[in-house]
mmCIF file with all atom_site columns, C-alpha atoms in Angstrom:
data_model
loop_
_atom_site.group_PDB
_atom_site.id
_atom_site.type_symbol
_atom_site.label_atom_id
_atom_site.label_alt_id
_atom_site.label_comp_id
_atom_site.label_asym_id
_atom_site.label_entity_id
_atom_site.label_seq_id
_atom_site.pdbx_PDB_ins_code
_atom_site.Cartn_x
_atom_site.Cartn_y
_atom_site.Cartn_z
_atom_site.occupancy
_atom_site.B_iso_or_equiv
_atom_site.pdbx_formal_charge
_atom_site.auth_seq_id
_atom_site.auth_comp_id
_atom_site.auth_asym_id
_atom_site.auth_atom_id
_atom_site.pdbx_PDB_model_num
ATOM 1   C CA . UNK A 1 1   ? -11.567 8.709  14.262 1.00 0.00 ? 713 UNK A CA 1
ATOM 2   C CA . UNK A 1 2   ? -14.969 9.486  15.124 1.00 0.00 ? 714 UNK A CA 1
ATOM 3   C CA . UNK A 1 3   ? -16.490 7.529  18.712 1.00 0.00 ? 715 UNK A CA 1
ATOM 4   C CA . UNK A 1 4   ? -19.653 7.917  20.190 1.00 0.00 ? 716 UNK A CA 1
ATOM 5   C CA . UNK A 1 5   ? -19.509 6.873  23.811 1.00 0.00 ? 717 UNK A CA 1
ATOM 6   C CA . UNK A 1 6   ? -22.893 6.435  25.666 1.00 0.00 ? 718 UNK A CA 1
ATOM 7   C CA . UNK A 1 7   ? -23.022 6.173  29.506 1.00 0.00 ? 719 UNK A CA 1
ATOM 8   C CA . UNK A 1 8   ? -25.987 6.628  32.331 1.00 0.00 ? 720 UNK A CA 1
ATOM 9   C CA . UNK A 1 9   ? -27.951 3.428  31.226 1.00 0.00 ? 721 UNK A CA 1
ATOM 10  C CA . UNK A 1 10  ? -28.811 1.087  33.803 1.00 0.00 ? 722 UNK A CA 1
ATOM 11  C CA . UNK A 1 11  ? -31.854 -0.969 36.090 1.00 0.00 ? 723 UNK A CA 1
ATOM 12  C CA . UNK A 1 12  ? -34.649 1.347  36.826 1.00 0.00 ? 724 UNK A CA 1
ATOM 13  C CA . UNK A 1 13  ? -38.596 1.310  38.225 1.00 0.00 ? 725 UNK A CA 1
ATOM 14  C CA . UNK A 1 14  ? -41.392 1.724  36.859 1.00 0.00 ? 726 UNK A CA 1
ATOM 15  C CA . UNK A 1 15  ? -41.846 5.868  37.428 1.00 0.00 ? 727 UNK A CA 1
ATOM 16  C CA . UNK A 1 16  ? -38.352 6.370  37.696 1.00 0.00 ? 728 UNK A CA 1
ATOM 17  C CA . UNK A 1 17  ? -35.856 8.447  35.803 1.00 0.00 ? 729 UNK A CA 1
ATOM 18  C CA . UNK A 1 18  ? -32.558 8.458  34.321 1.00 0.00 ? 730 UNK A CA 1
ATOM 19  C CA . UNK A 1 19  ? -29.957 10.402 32.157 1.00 0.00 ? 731 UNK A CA 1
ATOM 20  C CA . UNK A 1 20  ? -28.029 9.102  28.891 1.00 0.00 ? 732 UNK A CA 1
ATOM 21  C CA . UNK A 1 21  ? -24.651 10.737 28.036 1.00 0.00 ? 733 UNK A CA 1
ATOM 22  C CA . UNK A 1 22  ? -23.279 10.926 24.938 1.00 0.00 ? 734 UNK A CA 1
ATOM 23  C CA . UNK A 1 23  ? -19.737 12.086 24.721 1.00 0.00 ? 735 UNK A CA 1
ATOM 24  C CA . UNK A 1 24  ? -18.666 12.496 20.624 1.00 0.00 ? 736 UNK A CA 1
ATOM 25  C CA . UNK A 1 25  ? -15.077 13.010 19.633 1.00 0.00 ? 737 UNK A CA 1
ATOM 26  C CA . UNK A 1 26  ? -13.837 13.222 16.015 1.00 0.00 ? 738 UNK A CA 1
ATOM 27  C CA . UNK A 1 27  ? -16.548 15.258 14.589 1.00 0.00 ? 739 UNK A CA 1
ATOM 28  C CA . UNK A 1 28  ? -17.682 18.898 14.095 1.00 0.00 ? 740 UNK A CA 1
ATOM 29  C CA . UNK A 1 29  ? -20.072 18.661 16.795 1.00 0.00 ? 741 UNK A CA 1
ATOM 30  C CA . UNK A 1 30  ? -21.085 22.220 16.966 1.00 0.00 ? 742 UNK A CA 1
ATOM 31  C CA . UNK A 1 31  ? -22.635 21.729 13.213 1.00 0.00 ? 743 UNK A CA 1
ATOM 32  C CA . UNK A 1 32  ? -23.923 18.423 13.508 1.00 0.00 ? 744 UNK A CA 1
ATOM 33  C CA . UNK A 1 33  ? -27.356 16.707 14.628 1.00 0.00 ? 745 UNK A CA 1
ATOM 34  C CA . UNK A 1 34  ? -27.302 14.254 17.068 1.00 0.00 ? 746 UNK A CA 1
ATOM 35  C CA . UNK A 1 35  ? -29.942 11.486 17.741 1.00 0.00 ? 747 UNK A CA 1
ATOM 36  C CA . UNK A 1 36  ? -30.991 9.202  20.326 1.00 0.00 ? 748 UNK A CA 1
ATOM 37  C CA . UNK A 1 37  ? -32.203 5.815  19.383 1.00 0.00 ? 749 UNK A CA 1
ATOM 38  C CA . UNK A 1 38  ? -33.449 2.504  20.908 1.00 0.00 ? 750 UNK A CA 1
ATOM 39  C CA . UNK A 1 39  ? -33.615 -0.621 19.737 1.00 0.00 ? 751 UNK A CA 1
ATOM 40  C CA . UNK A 1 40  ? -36.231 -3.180 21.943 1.00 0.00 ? 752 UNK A CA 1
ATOM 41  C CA . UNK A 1 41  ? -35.740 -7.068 21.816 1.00 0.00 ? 753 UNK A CA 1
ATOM 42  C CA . UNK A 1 42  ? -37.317 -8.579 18.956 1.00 0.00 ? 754 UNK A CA 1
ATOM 43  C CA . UNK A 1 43  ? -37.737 -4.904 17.654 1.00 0.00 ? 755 UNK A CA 1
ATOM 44  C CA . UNK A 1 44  ? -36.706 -2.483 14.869 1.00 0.00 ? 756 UNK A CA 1
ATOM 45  C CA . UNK A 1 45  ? -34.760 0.631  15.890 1.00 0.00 ? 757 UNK A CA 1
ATOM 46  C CA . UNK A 1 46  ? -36.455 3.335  16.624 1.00 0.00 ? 758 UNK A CA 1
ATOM 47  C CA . UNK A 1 47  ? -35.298 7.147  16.000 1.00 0.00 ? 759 UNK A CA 1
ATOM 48  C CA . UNK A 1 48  ? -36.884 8.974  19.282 1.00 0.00 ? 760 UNK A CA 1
ATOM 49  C CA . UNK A 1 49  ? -35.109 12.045 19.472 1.00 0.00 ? 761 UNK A CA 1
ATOM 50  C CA . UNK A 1 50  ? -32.783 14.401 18.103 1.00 0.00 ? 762 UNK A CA 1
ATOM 51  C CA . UNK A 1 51  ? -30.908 17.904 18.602 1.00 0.00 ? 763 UNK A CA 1
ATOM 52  C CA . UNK A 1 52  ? -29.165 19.984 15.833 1.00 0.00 ? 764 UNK A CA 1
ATOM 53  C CA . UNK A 1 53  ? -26.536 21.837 18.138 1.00 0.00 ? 765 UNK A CA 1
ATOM 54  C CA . UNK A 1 54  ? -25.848 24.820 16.060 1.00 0.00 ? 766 UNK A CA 1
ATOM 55  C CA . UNK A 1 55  ? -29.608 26.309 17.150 1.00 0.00 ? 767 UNK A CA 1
ATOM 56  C CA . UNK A 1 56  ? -30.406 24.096 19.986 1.00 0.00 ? 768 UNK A CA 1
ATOM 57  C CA . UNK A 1 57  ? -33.762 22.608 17.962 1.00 0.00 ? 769 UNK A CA 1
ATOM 58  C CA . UNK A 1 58  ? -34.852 19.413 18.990 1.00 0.00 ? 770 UNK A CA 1
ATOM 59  C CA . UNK A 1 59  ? -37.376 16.299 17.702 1.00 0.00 ? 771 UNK A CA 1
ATOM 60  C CA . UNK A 1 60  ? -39.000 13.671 19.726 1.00 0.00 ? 772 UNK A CA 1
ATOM 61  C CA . UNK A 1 61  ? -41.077 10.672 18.795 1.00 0.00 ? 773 UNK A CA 1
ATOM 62  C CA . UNK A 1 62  ? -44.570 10.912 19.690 1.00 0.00 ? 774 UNK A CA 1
ATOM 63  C CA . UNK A 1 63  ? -43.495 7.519  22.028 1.00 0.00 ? 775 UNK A CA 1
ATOM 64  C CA . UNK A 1 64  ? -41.425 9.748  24.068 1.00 0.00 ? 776 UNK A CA 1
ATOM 65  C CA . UNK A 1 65  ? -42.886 13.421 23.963 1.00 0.00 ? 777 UNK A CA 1
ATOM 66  C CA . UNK A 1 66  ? -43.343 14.927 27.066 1.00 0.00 ? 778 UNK A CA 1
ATOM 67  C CA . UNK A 1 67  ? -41.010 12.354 28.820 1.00 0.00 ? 779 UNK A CA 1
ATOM 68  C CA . UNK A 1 68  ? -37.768 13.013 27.797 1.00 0.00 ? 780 UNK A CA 1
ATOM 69  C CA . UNK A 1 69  ? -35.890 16.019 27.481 1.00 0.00 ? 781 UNK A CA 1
ATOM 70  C CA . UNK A 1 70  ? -32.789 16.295 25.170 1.00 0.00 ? 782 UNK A CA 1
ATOM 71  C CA . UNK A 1 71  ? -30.002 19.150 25.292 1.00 0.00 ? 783 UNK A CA 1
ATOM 72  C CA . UNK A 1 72  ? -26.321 19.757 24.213 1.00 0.00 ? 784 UNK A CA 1
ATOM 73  C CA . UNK A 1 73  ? -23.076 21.093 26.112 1.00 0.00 ? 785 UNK A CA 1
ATOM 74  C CA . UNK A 1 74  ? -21.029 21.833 23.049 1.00 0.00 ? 786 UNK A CA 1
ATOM 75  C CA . UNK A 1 75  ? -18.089 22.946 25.374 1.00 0.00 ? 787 UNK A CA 1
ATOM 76  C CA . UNK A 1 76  ? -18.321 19.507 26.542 1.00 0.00 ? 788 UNK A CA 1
ATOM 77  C CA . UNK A 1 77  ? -19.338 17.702 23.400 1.00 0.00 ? 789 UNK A CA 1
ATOM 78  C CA . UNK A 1 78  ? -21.560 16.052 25.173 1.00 0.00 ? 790 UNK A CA 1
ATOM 79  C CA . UNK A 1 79  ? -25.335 15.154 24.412 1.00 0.00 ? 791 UNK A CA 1
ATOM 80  C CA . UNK A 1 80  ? -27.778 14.464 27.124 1.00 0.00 ? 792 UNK A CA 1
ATOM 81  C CA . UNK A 1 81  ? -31.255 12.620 27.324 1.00 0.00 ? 793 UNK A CA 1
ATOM 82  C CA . UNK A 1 82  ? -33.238 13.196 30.776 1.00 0.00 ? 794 UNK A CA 1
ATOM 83  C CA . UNK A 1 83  ? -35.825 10.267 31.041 1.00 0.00 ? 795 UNK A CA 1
ATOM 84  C CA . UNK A 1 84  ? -38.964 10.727 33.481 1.00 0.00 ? 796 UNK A CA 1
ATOM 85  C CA . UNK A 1 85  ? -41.483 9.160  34.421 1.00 0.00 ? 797 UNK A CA 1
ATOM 86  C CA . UNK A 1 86  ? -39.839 5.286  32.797 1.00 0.00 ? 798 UNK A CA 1
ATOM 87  C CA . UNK A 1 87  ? -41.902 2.776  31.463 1.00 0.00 ? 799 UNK A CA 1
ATOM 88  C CA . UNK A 1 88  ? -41.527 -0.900 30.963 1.00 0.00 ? 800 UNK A CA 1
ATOM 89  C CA . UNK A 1 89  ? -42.179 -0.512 27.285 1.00 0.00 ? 801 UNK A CA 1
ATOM 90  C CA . UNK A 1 90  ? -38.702 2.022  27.114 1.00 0.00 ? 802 UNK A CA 1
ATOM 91  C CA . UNK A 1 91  ? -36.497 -1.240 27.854 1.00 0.00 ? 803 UNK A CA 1
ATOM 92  C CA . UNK A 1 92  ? -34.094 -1.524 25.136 1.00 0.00 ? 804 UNK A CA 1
ATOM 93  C CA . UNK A 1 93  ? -30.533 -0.366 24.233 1.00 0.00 ? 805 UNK A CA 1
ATOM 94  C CA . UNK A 1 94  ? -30.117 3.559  24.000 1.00 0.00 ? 806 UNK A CA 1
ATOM 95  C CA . UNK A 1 95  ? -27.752 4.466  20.915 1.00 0.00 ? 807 UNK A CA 1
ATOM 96  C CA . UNK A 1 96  ? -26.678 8.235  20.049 1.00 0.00 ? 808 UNK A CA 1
ATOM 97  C CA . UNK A 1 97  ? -25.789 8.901  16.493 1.00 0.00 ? 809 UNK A CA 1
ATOM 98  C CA . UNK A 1 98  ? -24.734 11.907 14.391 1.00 0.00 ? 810 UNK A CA 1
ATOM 99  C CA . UNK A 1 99  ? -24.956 13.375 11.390 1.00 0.00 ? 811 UNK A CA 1
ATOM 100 C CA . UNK A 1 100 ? -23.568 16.713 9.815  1.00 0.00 ? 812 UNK A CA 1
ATOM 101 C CA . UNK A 1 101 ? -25.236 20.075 10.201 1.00 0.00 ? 813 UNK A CA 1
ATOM 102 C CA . UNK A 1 102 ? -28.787 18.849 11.189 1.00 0.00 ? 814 UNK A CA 1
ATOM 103 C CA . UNK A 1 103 ? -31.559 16.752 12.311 1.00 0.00 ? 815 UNK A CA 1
ATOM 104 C CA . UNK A 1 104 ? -33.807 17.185 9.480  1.00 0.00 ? 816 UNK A CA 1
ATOM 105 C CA . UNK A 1 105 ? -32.880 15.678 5.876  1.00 0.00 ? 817 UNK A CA 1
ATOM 106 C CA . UNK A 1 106 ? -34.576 13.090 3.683  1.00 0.00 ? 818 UNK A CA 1
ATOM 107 C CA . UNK A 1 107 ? -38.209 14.220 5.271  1.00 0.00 ? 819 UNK A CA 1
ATOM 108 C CA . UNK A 1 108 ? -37.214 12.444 8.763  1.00 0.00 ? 820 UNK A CA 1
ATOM 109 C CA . UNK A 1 109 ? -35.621 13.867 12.123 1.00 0.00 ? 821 UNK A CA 1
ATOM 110 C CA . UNK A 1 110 ? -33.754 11.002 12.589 1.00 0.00 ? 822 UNK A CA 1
ATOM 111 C CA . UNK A 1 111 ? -32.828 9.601  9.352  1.00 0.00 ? 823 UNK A CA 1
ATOM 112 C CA . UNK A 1 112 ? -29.464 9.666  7.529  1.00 0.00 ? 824 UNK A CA 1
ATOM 113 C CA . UNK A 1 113 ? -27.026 9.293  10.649 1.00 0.00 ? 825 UNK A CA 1
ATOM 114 C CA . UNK A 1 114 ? -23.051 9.248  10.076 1.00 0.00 ? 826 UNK A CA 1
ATOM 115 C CA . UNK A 1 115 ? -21.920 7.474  13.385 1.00 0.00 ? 827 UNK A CA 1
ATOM 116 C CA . UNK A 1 116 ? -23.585 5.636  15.926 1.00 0.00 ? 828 UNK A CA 1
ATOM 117 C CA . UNK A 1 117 ? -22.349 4.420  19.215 1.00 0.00 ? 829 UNK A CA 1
ATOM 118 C CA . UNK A 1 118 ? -22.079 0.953  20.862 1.00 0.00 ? 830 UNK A CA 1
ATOM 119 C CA . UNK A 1 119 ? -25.089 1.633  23.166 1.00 0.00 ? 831 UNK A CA 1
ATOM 120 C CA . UNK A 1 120 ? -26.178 1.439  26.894 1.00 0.00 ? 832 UNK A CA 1
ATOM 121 C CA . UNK A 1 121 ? -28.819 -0.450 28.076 1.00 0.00 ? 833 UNK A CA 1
ATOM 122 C CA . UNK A 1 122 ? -31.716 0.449  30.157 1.00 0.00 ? 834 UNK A CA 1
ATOM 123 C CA . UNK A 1 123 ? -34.174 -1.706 31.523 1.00 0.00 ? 835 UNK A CA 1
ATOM 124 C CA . UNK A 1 124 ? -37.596 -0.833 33.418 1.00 0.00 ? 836 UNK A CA 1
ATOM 125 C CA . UNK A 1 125 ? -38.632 -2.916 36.024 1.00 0.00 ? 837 UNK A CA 1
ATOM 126 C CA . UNK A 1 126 ? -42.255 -2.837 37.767 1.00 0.00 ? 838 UNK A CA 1
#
């Protein structure tokens, strides 16, 4: 059975930072890319990052670029995104999803995902 688990979301200020987990179990995940995703009230989801762990590449949306940092620990088959520098626009729920081999496919980063998790939510207060 494949699970995605997310942890790390939570209240936050304006300026602040936090760090998303993403534990995966069930899947190749040393030959797999593995995408962070929001979804805002009233709003579609949106595909903002993404790490193929075989090479350690990675894709962010130009509405998080230069803000958040993703990386891997395959030993711990675990996916992390490092958000600085918050903003009340990033409220929303924070899913990981994954997909086999890579990131890219079907012209998009983020398209195409296998599995996705149940979420975590982070919310940016001023």
């Amino acid at each position: 059975e494949v699970r995605l688990v997310e942890s790390g979301g939570g209240l936050v200020q304006t300026g602040g930072s936090l760090r998303l987990s993403c534990l995966v179990s069930g899947y190749n995940f040393g030959a797999s890319g593995i995408g962070w995703f929001r979804q805002a009230p009233g709003k579609a989801r949106e595909g903002i990052s993404c790490i193929t762990t075989s090479d350690g590449s990675t894709y962010y949306s130009d509405s998080v670029k230069g803000r958040f940092t993703i990386s891997s620990d395959n030993a711990k088959s675990t996916v992390y995104l490092q958000m600085n520098r918050l903003k009340s626009e990033d409220t929303a729920v924070y899913y990981c999803a994954v997909k086999a081999y890579t990131c890219y496919s079907g012209n998009s980063y983020t398209y195409g995902m296998d599995y996705f998790g149940k979420g975590t939510l982070v919310t940016v207060s001023s």
